[in-house]
Tab-separated table of C-alpha atoms in Angstrom:
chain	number	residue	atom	x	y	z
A	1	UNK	CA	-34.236	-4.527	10.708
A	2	UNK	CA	-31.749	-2.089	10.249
A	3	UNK	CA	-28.594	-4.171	11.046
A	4	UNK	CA	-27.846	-5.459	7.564
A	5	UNK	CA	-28.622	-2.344	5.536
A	6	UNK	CA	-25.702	-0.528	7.927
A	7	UNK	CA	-23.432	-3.061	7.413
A	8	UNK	CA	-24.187	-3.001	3.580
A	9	UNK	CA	-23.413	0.804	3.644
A	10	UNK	CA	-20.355	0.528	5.396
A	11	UNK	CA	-19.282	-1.903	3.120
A	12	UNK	CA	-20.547	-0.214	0.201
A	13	UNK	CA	-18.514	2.856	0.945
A	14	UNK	CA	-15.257	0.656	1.411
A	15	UNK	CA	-15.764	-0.408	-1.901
A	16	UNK	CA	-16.217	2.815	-3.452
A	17	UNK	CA	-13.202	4.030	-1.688
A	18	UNK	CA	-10.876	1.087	-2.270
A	19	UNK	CA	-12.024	0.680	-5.935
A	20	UNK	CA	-13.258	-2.911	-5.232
A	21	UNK	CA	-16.326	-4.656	-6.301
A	22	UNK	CA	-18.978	-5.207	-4.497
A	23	UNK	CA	-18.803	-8.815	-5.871
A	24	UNK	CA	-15.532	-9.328	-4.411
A	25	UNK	CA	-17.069	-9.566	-0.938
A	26	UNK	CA	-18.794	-12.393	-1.608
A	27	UNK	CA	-17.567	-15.693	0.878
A	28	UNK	CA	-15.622	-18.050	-1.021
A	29	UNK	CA	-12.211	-19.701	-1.177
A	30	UNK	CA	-11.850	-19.913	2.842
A	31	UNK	CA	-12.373	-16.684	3.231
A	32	UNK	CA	-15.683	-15.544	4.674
A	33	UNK	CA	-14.548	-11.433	3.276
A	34	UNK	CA	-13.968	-12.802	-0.512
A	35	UNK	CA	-11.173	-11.329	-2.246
A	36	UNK	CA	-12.052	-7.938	-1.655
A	37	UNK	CA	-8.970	-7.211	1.092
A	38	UNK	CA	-6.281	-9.049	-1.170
A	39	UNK	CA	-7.595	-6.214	-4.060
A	40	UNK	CA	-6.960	-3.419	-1.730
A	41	UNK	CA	-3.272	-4.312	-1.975
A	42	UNK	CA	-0.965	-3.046	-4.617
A	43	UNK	CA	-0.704	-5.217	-8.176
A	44	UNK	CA	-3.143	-7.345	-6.812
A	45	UNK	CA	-5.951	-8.927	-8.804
A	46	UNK	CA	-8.136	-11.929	-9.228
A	47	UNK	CA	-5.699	-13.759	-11.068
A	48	UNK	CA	-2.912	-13.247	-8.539
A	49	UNK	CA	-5.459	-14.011	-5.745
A	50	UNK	CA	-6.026	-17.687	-7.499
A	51	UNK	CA	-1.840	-18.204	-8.102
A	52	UNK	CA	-1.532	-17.580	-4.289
A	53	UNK	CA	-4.387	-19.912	-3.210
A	54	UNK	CA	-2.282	-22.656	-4.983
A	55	UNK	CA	0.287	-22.507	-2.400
A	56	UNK	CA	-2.163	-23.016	-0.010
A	57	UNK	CA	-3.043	-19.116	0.952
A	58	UNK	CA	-6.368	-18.133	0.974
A	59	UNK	CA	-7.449	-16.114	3.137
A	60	UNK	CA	-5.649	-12.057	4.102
A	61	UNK	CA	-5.257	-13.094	7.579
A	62	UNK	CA	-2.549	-15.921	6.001
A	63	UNK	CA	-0.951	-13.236	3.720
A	64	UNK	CA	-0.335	-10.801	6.390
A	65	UNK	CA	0.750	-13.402	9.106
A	66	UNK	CA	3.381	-14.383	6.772
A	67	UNK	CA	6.596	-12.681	7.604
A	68	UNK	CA	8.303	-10.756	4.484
A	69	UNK	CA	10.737	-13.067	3.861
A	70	UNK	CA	7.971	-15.903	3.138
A	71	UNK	CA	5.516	-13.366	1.714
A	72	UNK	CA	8.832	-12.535	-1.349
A	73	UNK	CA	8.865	-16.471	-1.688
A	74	UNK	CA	5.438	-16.577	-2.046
A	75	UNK	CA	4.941	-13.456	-4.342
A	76	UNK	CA	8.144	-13.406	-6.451
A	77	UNK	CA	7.622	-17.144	-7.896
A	78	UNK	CA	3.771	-17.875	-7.463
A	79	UNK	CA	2.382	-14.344	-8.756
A	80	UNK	CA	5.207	-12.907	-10.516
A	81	UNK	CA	5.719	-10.123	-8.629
A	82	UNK	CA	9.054	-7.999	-9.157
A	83	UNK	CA	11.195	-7.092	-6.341
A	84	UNK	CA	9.123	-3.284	-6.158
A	85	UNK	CA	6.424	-4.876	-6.431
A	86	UNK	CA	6.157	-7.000	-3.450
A	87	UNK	CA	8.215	-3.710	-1.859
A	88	UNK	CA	4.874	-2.054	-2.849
A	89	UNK	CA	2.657	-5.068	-1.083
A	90	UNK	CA	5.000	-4.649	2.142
A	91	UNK	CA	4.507	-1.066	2.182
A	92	UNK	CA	0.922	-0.809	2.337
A	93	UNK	CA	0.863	-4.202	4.714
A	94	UNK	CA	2.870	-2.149	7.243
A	95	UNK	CA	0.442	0.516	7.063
A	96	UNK	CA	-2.566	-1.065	7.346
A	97	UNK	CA	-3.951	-1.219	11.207
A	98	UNK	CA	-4.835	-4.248	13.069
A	99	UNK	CA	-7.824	-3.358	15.763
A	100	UNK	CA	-9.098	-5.435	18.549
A	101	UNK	CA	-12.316	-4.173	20.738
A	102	UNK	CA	-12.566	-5.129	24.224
A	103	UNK	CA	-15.995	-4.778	25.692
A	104	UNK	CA	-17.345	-4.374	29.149
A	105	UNK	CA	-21.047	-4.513	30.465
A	106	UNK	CA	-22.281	-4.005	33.914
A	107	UNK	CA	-24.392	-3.217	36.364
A	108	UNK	CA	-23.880	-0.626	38.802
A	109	UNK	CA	-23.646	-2.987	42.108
A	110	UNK	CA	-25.055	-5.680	40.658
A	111	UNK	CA	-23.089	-9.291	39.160
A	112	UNK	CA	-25.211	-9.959	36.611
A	113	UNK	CA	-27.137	-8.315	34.014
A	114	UNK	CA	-31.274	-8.498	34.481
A	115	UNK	CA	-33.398	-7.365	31.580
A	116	UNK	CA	-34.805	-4.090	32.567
A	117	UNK	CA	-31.038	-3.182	34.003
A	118	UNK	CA	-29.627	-0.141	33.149
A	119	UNK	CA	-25.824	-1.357	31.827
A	120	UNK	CA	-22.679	0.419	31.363
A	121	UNK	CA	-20.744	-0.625	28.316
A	122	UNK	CA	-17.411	0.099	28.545
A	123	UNK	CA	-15.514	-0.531	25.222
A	124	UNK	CA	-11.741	-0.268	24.033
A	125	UNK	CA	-10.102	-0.323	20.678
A	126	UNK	CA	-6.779	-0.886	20.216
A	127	UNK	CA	-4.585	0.001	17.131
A	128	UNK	CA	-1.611	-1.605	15.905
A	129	UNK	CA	0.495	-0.932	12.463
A	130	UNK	CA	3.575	-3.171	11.384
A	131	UNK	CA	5.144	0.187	11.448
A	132	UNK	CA	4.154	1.169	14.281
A	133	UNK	CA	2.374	4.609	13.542
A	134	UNK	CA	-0.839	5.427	14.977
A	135	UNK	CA	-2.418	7.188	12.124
A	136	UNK	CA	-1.567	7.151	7.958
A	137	UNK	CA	-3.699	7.278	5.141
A	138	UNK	CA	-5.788	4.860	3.524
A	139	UNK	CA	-4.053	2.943	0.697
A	140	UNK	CA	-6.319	4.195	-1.751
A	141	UNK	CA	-4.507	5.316	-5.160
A	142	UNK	CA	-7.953	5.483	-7.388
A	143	UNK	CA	-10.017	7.581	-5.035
A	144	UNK	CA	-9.545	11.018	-6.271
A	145	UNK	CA	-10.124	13.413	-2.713
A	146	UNK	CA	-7.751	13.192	0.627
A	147	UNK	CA	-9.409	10.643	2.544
A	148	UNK	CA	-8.758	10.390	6.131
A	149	UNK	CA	-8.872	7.074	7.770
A	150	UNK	CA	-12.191	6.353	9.516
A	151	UNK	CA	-13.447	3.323	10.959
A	152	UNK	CA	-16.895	2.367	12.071
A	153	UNK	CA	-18.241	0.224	15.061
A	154	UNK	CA	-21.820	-0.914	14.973
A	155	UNK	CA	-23.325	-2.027	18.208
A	156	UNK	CA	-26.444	-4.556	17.842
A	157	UNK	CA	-27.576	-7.495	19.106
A	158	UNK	CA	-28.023	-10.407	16.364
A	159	UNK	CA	-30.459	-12.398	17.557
A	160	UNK	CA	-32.445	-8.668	18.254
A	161	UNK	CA	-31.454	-6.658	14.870
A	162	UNK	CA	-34.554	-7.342	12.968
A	163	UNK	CA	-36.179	-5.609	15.384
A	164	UNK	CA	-37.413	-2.041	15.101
């Protein structure tokens, strides 16, 4: 199948990128990604990641629904973060995109899909920043080249991906 090894490049390259390890993906904690998103984040590491999952945050998706008033609170006290410091965590939390994917399939004059149809897929991504820019560059302070922001979209059917 050639699902898994794509999504094990992709996330390979993230890594590399980001300066995380590979090990840091692994499920754990509540958090089906591992720590690996909390250690793209400024003054982040597996220490502070622990600290915060005390006070009951434990996956990203908590940390950035926080507003920055309760993210300080959380930050100053629990991790020992300085003021720049968590100024440093906003920062790059402002900057870093939310996307959702809407997708379509259909049949040219048909309400269902057959198998042996011939489908249109329709799909659209939409981008949103705290900041509200559409593009910036990746938060990535140990990779040493400009690097653009890219993201990748792999279409596959589960149940069908071990298939060649």
């Amino acid at each position: 199948g050639w699902l898994r090894p794509a999504i094990g490049v992709v996330e390979l390259s993230q890594c590399i990128i980001q300066a995380v390890p590979l090990s840091a993906r692994k499920a754990g904690g509540g958090s089906t990604e591992g720590i690996a998103p909390f250690l793209q984040l400024p003054h982040f590491g597996e220490a502070v990641t622990k600290k915060i999952a005390r006070k009951k945050v434990r996956t990203f998706e908590e940390l950035r629904g926080m507003n920055p008033q309760e993210r300080t609170e959380l930050l100053s006290p629990a991790a020992g973060f300085s003021a720049s410091e968590v100024e440093d965590v906003e920062r790059v939390l402002e900057m870093m995109p939310s996307l959702s994917l809407e997708v379509k399939c259909e049949t040219e004059g048909e309400e269902g899909i057959q198998e042996g149809d011939i489908v249109t897929l329709q799909a659209w991504v939409k981008l949103e920043r705290a900041n509200g820019l559409i593009g910036a560059l990746p938060h990535a302070p140990y990779y040493l080249n400009h690097k653009d922001e890219n993201f990748w979209f792999l279409l596959a059917d589960q149940n069908r991906s071990e298939e060649r």
